[in-house]
Amino acid sequence: MSPRRIVLLGATGSIGRSAVRVAKDLPDRVRVVGMSGFRNIPGLAAAANDLRPEFLAVPDESSAAQLSALLDYKPASILTGEEGLCQLAALDAADMVLVAIVGTGGLRPALAALAAGKDIALASKEVLVVAGELVMAAAARHDCRLLPVDSEHNAIFQCLEGRDPRHVKKLILTASGGPFRTWPEDELRTVTREQALRHPTWRMGEKITIDSATLFNKGLEMIEARWLFGVDISRVEVVIHPQSIIHSMVEFIDGSVLAQMSHSDMRFPIQYALTWPDRLAGSLPPLEFAKLGKLDFEEPRCDVFPALDLARQASERGGIAPAVLNAANEVAVAEFLAGRIAFPRIWEIVARVLGETADVPRHDLDSLLAADQAARSLAARCAAA
Ligand code: NAD
Ligand code: MG
């Protein structure tokens, strides 16, 4: 079997680096033909020198010159700007595109990949939160597969494979609960950047690590699940599972529940998405149950962590509301990381921006992007107030 030809969008990030390790582990099955980076050009050069993709993409000409000087081979092309990212996503030489760009930046490249008929391995949950309906419709129109990389959705995808959708009762997303799972509410005001960035079970990029601490990550994932698996949001539940061993579950109408388990290492879902439908023996370690001892489960504290309710409300409103939630959250997280707002204000800003945004009847890409921009401005004003 010839290797699957993959483009890695966001090759220098946490997911991107794990994908590079998967590709190096399985050279006969995964060939990286394109890679993009954003700010970390030396990191992109190091990964490119390792895997030698013919096509690279960076934000601008000066990054292209910097990259070129650091490469020890001559690629066919170094593309630039968002246009370059979209060209990379639509590359003739690729079979599949891993979208691992943090935030809304992955949306246009994902749509470009689908328009070119590429299957997508999707890590960037924001893409489905902002434009789930459009993205799912584009995938169906161009006969493309969307393989979930987010560990919860990859788990549900595995549990659902070969099942009749009519037999599914609900999807149960597991959440670690983040570093403040057991904190008293009044102490959350004192949370520092460093404390919020210390996730108990996963090592990830900064934005998703803060999202895991507020539980907005799980809120975004509820909306992501709703689109990926075509279920109503009322059938998507969340349970806290601090060990992050069960990555998610599916409950069927007969009361049986299937779960998917592994160590908390993103190479598991990345490998499964990149090599699907095969399962390949790589270098990933199996679980040793006797050493794990026990697995715990708790109700999420929705009163203290309002992110789940806000995401559910935004999803029920539909239209532009999830895009507004996502944009306000991106701004609030950046403000918190910059040290300009206290931790609980992230929830407050998202709630306020959602509350002050009117629904619009039509939601094509332009109106979603306009809503995204308006929500960003409003969130920035709230943060400064
Ligand atoms: P990260 O911050 O480590 O990396 C982000 C990547 O995006 C980098 O390669 C960066 O170069 C690129 N990038 C950033 N802004 C860009 C822009 N405007 N245009 C083009 N490229 C840009 O993030 P991450 O943790 O790897 O997460 C990536 C995505 O995967 C996020 O949507 C996150 O929610 C999702 N995800 C991550 C994990 C994880 O374990 N890290 C797990 C599940 C889902
Ligand atoms: Mg996840």
XYZ file of C-alpha atoms and ligand atoms in Angstrom:
430
model
C 0.000 0.000 0.000
C 1.410 3.414 -0.925
C 1.728 5.953 1.904
C -1.103 8.421 2.488
C 0.083 11.886 1.426
C -0.599 14.417 4.155
C -0.436 18.190 4.536
C 0.139 19.405 8.110
C -1.412 22.824 8.730
C 0.031 24.094 11.999
C 3.037 21.752 11.919
C 4.898 23.625 14.680
C 2.156 23.455 17.322
C 1.496 20.828 19.934
C -0.702 18.741 17.597
C 1.595 19.433 14.628
C 4.651 18.167 16.500
C 2.799 15.021 17.601
C 1.763 14.473 13.966
C 5.397 14.764 12.886
C 6.278 12.047 15.408
C 3.498 9.821 14.047
C 4.746 10.359 10.486
C 8.319 9.489 11.512
C 7.057 6.394 13.297
C 5.124 5.146 10.236
C 7.156 6.216 7.162
C 5.627 3.473 4.963
C 2.092 4.688 5.641
C 2.265 8.456 6.200
C 4.159 10.818 3.905
C 4.128 14.520 4.744
C 4.010 16.475 1.470
C 3.269 19.926 2.900
C 3.652 21.860 6.158
C 2.730 25.279 7.462
C 4.037 27.320 10.363
C 3.238 30.782 11.639
C 5.587 32.491 14.101
C 8.039 29.690 14.881
C 10.015 29.580 11.629
C 13.064 27.788 13.132
C 10.679 25.085 14.429
C 9.120 24.747 10.991
C 12.579 24.512 9.392
C 13.635 21.761 11.813
C 10.469 19.726 11.111
C 10.816 20.309 7.364
C 14.475 19.245 7.360
C 13.352 16.048 9.091
C 10.515 15.100 6.721
C 11.431 17.099 3.582
C 7.972 18.108 2.328
C 7.999 19.715 -1.132
C 5.539 22.463 -0.137
C 5.722 24.863 2.790
C 3.600 27.832 3.858
C 4.442 30.797 6.096
C 2.678 34.118 6.812
C 4.827 36.494 4.715
C 7.869 37.007 2.457
C 10.299 37.770 5.287
C 9.342 34.482 7.037
C 9.826 32.730 3.668
C 13.345 34.153 3.369
C 14.149 33.176 6.959
C 12.826 29.649 6.345
C 14.692 29.237 3.085
C 17.989 30.119 4.794
C 17.378 27.465 7.475
C 16.440 24.587 5.124
C 19.030 22.010 4.157
C 17.071 21.053 0.986
C 15.254 22.999 -1.721
C 11.461 22.567 -1.589
C 9.365 22.971 -4.751
C 7.617 25.994 -3.259
C 7.302 28.205 -0.186
C 3.815 29.724 -0.223
C 2.835 32.853 1.725
C -0.154 34.433 3.440
C -3.639 33.039 3.966
C -3.826 32.505 0.218
C -0.708 30.330 0.425
C -2.216 28.358 3.294
C -5.319 27.698 1.188
C -3.157 26.633 -1.787
C -1.258 24.249 0.494
C -4.577 22.850 1.765
C -5.687 22.187 -1.820
C -2.408 20.646 -3.047
C -2.771 18.151 -5.921
C -0.094 16.008 -4.317
C -2.085 15.503 -1.080
C -4.743 12.969 -0.067
C -5.524 14.388 3.371
C -5.053 17.635 5.280
C -4.503 17.766 9.040
C -5.961 21.064 10.248
C -4.162 21.909 13.494
C -4.176 25.706 13.408
C -5.348 27.178 16.688
C -8.501 29.314 16.638
C -10.496 30.572 13.685
C -7.378 30.730 11.439
C -8.052 27.154 10.299
C -11.471 27.886 8.786
C -10.613 29.147 5.288
C -7.857 26.554 4.749
C -10.263 23.790 5.864
C -12.879 24.998 3.369
C -10.187 25.193 0.659
C -9.169 21.592 1.379
C -12.780 20.398 1.144
C -13.396 22.353 -2.076
C -10.387 20.521 -3.549
C -11.850 17.166 -2.484
C -9.355 16.412 0.293
C -10.236 14.389 3.355
C -9.603 16.317 6.555
C -8.142 15.166 9.847
C -9.585 17.868 12.080
C -7.914 19.034 15.274
C -9.112 22.659 15.121
C -12.476 22.418 16.873
C -13.041 26.172 16.374
C -13.617 25.472 12.672
C -16.786 23.478 13.443
C -17.892 25.790 16.239
C -17.783 28.806 13.934
C -19.107 27.227 10.747
C -20.238 23.664 11.489
C -23.158 23.685 9.113
C -21.135 25.092 6.192
C -18.191 22.799 6.794
C -20.327 19.651 7.065
C -22.242 20.661 3.926
C -18.982 21.275 2.029
C -17.660 17.873 3.111
C -20.848 16.180 1.903
C -20.892 18.153 -1.386
C -17.291 17.260 -2.236
C -17.555 13.715 -0.898
C -14.807 14.267 1.689
C -14.344 12.587 5.034
C -13.878 14.506 8.289
C -11.780 12.399 10.641
C -11.812 13.793 14.172
C -8.455 14.276 15.881
C -9.799 15.835 19.078
C -9.396 12.890 21.468
C -13.050 12.892 22.635
C -14.412 12.945 19.098
C -11.899 10.425 17.888
C -13.098 8.181 20.744
C -16.761 8.646 19.809
C -15.921 8.063 16.143
C -14.331 4.741 17.132
C -17.298 3.775 19.342
C -19.781 4.606 16.565
C -18.018 2.848 13.709
C -20.338 0.405 11.969
C -23.309 1.275 14.253
C -26.817 2.207 13.239
C -27.363 5.893 14.213
C -30.891 4.984 15.380
C -29.333 2.864 18.135
C -27.444 5.804 19.656
C -28.991 7.434 22.720
C -26.348 9.961 23.705
C -22.735 10.971 23.406
C -20.829 11.373 26.676
C -17.769 13.605 26.495
C -15.241 13.156 29.268
C -13.415 16.178 30.699
C -10.419 16.196 33.026
C -11.955 19.170 34.854
C -8.709 21.135 34.506
C -6.422 22.403 37.263
C -9.232 24.145 39.226
C -11.702 21.264 39.329
C -11.860 21.222 43.132
C -11.134 24.907 43.864
C -13.625 26.968 45.868
C -15.372 29.511 43.678
C -14.084 32.610 45.490
C -10.441 31.596 44.935
C -10.766 31.538 41.148
C -10.193 35.338 41.122
C -6.621 34.704 42.252
C -5.718 32.251 39.471
C -2.439 33.139 37.740
C -1.395 32.517 34.157
C 1.114 29.886 35.326
C -1.485 28.011 37.392
C -3.952 28.011 34.504
C -1.297 26.761 32.088
C -0.481 23.749 34.289
C -2.939 21.164 32.952
C -3.176 18.002 35.097
C -3.166 15.412 32.287
C -2.403 16.913 28.835
C 0.474 18.994 27.395
C -1.069 21.293 24.783
C -0.891 24.757 23.220
C -1.660 27.748 25.458
C -5.114 28.611 24.117
C -6.594 25.128 24.540
C -4.927 24.786 27.956
C -6.744 27.891 29.206
C -9.934 26.612 27.556
C -9.505 23.371 29.524
C -9.190 25.338 32.761
C -12.399 27.351 32.131
C -14.205 24.300 30.619
C -14.823 26.307 27.433
C -12.800 23.583 25.734
C -15.537 21.107 26.650
C -18.209 23.608 25.630
C -16.590 24.001 22.203
C -16.319 20.211 22.017
C -20.057 19.777 22.678
C -20.748 21.936 19.623
C -18.029 20.129 17.641
C -19.670 16.771 18.517
C -23.081 18.050 17.532
C -21.845 18.724 13.988
C -19.475 15.812 13.516
C -22.003 13.203 14.564
C -25.215 14.954 13.490
C -26.955 14.770 16.871
C -28.950 17.388 18.705
C -26.944 19.203 21.410
C -29.441 17.902 24.009
C -27.963 14.437 23.385
C -24.394 15.548 24.129
C -23.425 15.243 27.804
C -20.282 15.916 29.798
C -18.863 13.966 32.718
C -15.713 14.850 34.646
C -13.112 12.088 34.543
C -9.904 13.422 36.111
C -7.557 10.661 34.887
C -8.239 11.288 31.140
C -8.024 7.573 30.314
C -11.547 7.170 28.922
C -11.578 9.696 26.082
C -15.364 9.617 25.621
C -18.309 7.227 25.441
C -21.456 6.419 23.512
C -24.621 5.261 25.252
C -26.927 3.113 23.107
C -30.709 2.785 23.436
C -30.420 -0.582 25.186
C -28.416 1.047 27.984
C -25.043 -0.350 26.875
C -22.147 2.094 26.864
C -19.014 1.827 24.731
C -15.882 3.723 25.763
C -12.502 4.224 24.130
C -9.387 4.251 26.310
C -5.694 4.933 25.976
C -2.953 6.938 27.644
C -3.464 10.688 27.299
C -1.144 11.175 24.327
C -2.506 12.882 21.195
C -0.479 10.553 18.975
C -3.246 7.947 19.508
C -6.055 9.937 17.849
C -3.697 11.547 15.316
C -2.409 8.160 14.161
C -5.916 6.730 13.956
C -7.138 9.674 11.862
C -4.115 9.636 9.532
C -4.163 5.879 8.935
C -7.927 5.202 9.181
C -9.485 2.687 8.630
C -6.374 0.683 9.481
C -4.942 0.099 12.916
C -1.179 -0.030 12.812
C 1.394 -1.227 15.300
C 3.495 1.822 16.087
C 5.421 2.805 19.176
C 2.451 3.811 21.386
C 2.232 2.040 24.762
C -0.915 0.105 25.791
C -2.657 0.652 29.139
C -1.749 -1.413 32.170
C -5.017 -1.532 34.087
C -3.680 -2.872 37.373
C -1.261 0.074 37.500
C -4.064 2.557 36.769
C -5.924 1.294 39.836
C -9.161 3.215 39.447
C -11.062 5.607 37.233
C -13.184 8.390 38.775
C -16.257 10.248 37.499
C -18.009 13.409 38.756
C -20.710 15.843 37.691
C -19.277 19.066 36.217
C -19.780 22.098 38.538
C -21.836 24.099 36.036
C -22.616 26.865 38.553
C -18.927 27.613 39.159
C -17.786 26.884 35.574
C -20.539 28.424 33.395
C -18.791 27.573 30.092
C -20.819 24.413 29.456
C -24.161 26.192 29.872
C -23.013 29.115 27.712
C -21.945 26.743 24.935
C -25.193 24.797 25.155
C -27.211 28.026 24.953
C -25.168 29.262 21.975
C -25.684 25.958 20.196
C -29.433 26.033 20.863
C -29.631 29.589 19.508
C -27.697 28.423 16.441
C -26.900 30.730 13.522
C -24.076 33.106 14.428
C -24.248 32.478 18.208
C -21.575 29.720 18.391
C -19.235 31.872 16.249
C -19.839 34.778 18.655
C -19.125 32.571 21.672
C -15.922 31.324 20.056
C -14.669 34.785 19.049
C -15.386 36.336 22.457
C -13.620 33.423 24.114
C -10.538 33.747 21.872
C -10.232 37.434 22.787
C -10.865 36.847 26.502
C -8.262 34.055 26.634
C -5.684 36.292 24.933
C -6.475 39.070 27.425
C -6.064 36.676 30.354
C -2.771 35.337 28.949
C -1.553 38.930 28.556
C -2.263 39.502 32.250
C -4.943 42.126 31.597
C -8.005 40.388 33.074
C -8.724 38.040 35.984
C -9.592 34.408 35.224
C -13.365 34.541 35.940
C -13.737 37.500 33.594
C -13.275 35.076 30.673
C -16.764 33.668 31.416
C -18.156 37.107 32.138
C -16.956 38.558 28.822
C -18.265 35.628 26.779
C -21.658 35.810 28.542
C -21.882 39.549 27.978
C -20.918 39.427 24.293
C -23.415 36.609 23.678
C -26.101 38.547 25.566
C -25.493 41.757 23.621
C -25.384 40.166 20.162
C -28.622 39.927 18.208
C -29.271 36.866 16.079
C -29.220 37.256 12.301
C -31.573 35.194 10.182
C -29.045 34.200 7.484
C -25.651 32.755 8.245
C -23.392 32.285 5.245
C -19.609 32.495 5.543
C -19.601 36.299 5.213
C -22.152 36.845 7.982
C -20.331 34.369 10.246
C -17.029 36.174 9.692
C -18.724 39.547 10.243
C -20.230 38.245 13.497
C -16.798 36.930 14.489
C -15.237 40.380 13.930
C -18.020 42.249 15.739
C -17.798 39.855 18.706
C -14.023 40.363 18.864
C -14.426 44.159 19.014
C -17.127 43.943 21.653
C -15.092 41.466 23.732
C -12.047 43.748 23.554
C -14.176 46.700 24.726
C -15.596 44.612 27.600
C -12.085 43.537 28.607
C -10.866 47.136 28.652
C -13.855 48.412 30.633
P -0.551 25.415 19.347
O -0.717 26.794 19.829
O 0.464 24.552 19.990
O -0.210 25.446 17.780
C -0.958 26.210 16.901
C -0.459 26.102 15.470
O -1.234 27.001 14.682
C 0.998 26.494 15.287
O 1.587 25.595 14.367
C 0.923 27.891 14.667
O 1.976 28.079 13.778
C -0.371 27.841 13.902
N -1.053 29.138 13.810
C -1.451 29.946 14.838
N -2.124 31.015 14.360
C -2.138 30.883 13.019
C -2.700 31.656 11.959
N -3.384 32.792 12.190
N -2.535 31.220 10.682
C -1.869 30.082 10.436
N -1.325 29.297 11.390
C -1.471 29.697 12.663
O -1.990 24.749 19.362
P -2.367 23.201 19.545
O -2.465 22.878 20.977
O -1.523 22.352 18.656
O -3.872 23.219 19.014
C -4.181 23.310 17.636
C -5.665 23.031 17.447
O -5.924 21.683 17.814
C -6.566 23.897 18.339
O -7.731 24.209 17.631
C -6.912 22.994 19.512
O -8.170 23.288 20.078
C -6.929 21.636 18.823
N -6.626 20.527 19.744
C -5.410 20.476 20.357
C -5.119 19.426 21.243
C -3.765 19.321 21.898
O -3.499 18.324 22.563
N -2.870 20.272 21.752
C -6.077 18.461 21.476
C -7.302 18.540 20.830
C -7.561 19.579 19.945
Mg -10.385 17.337 23.367
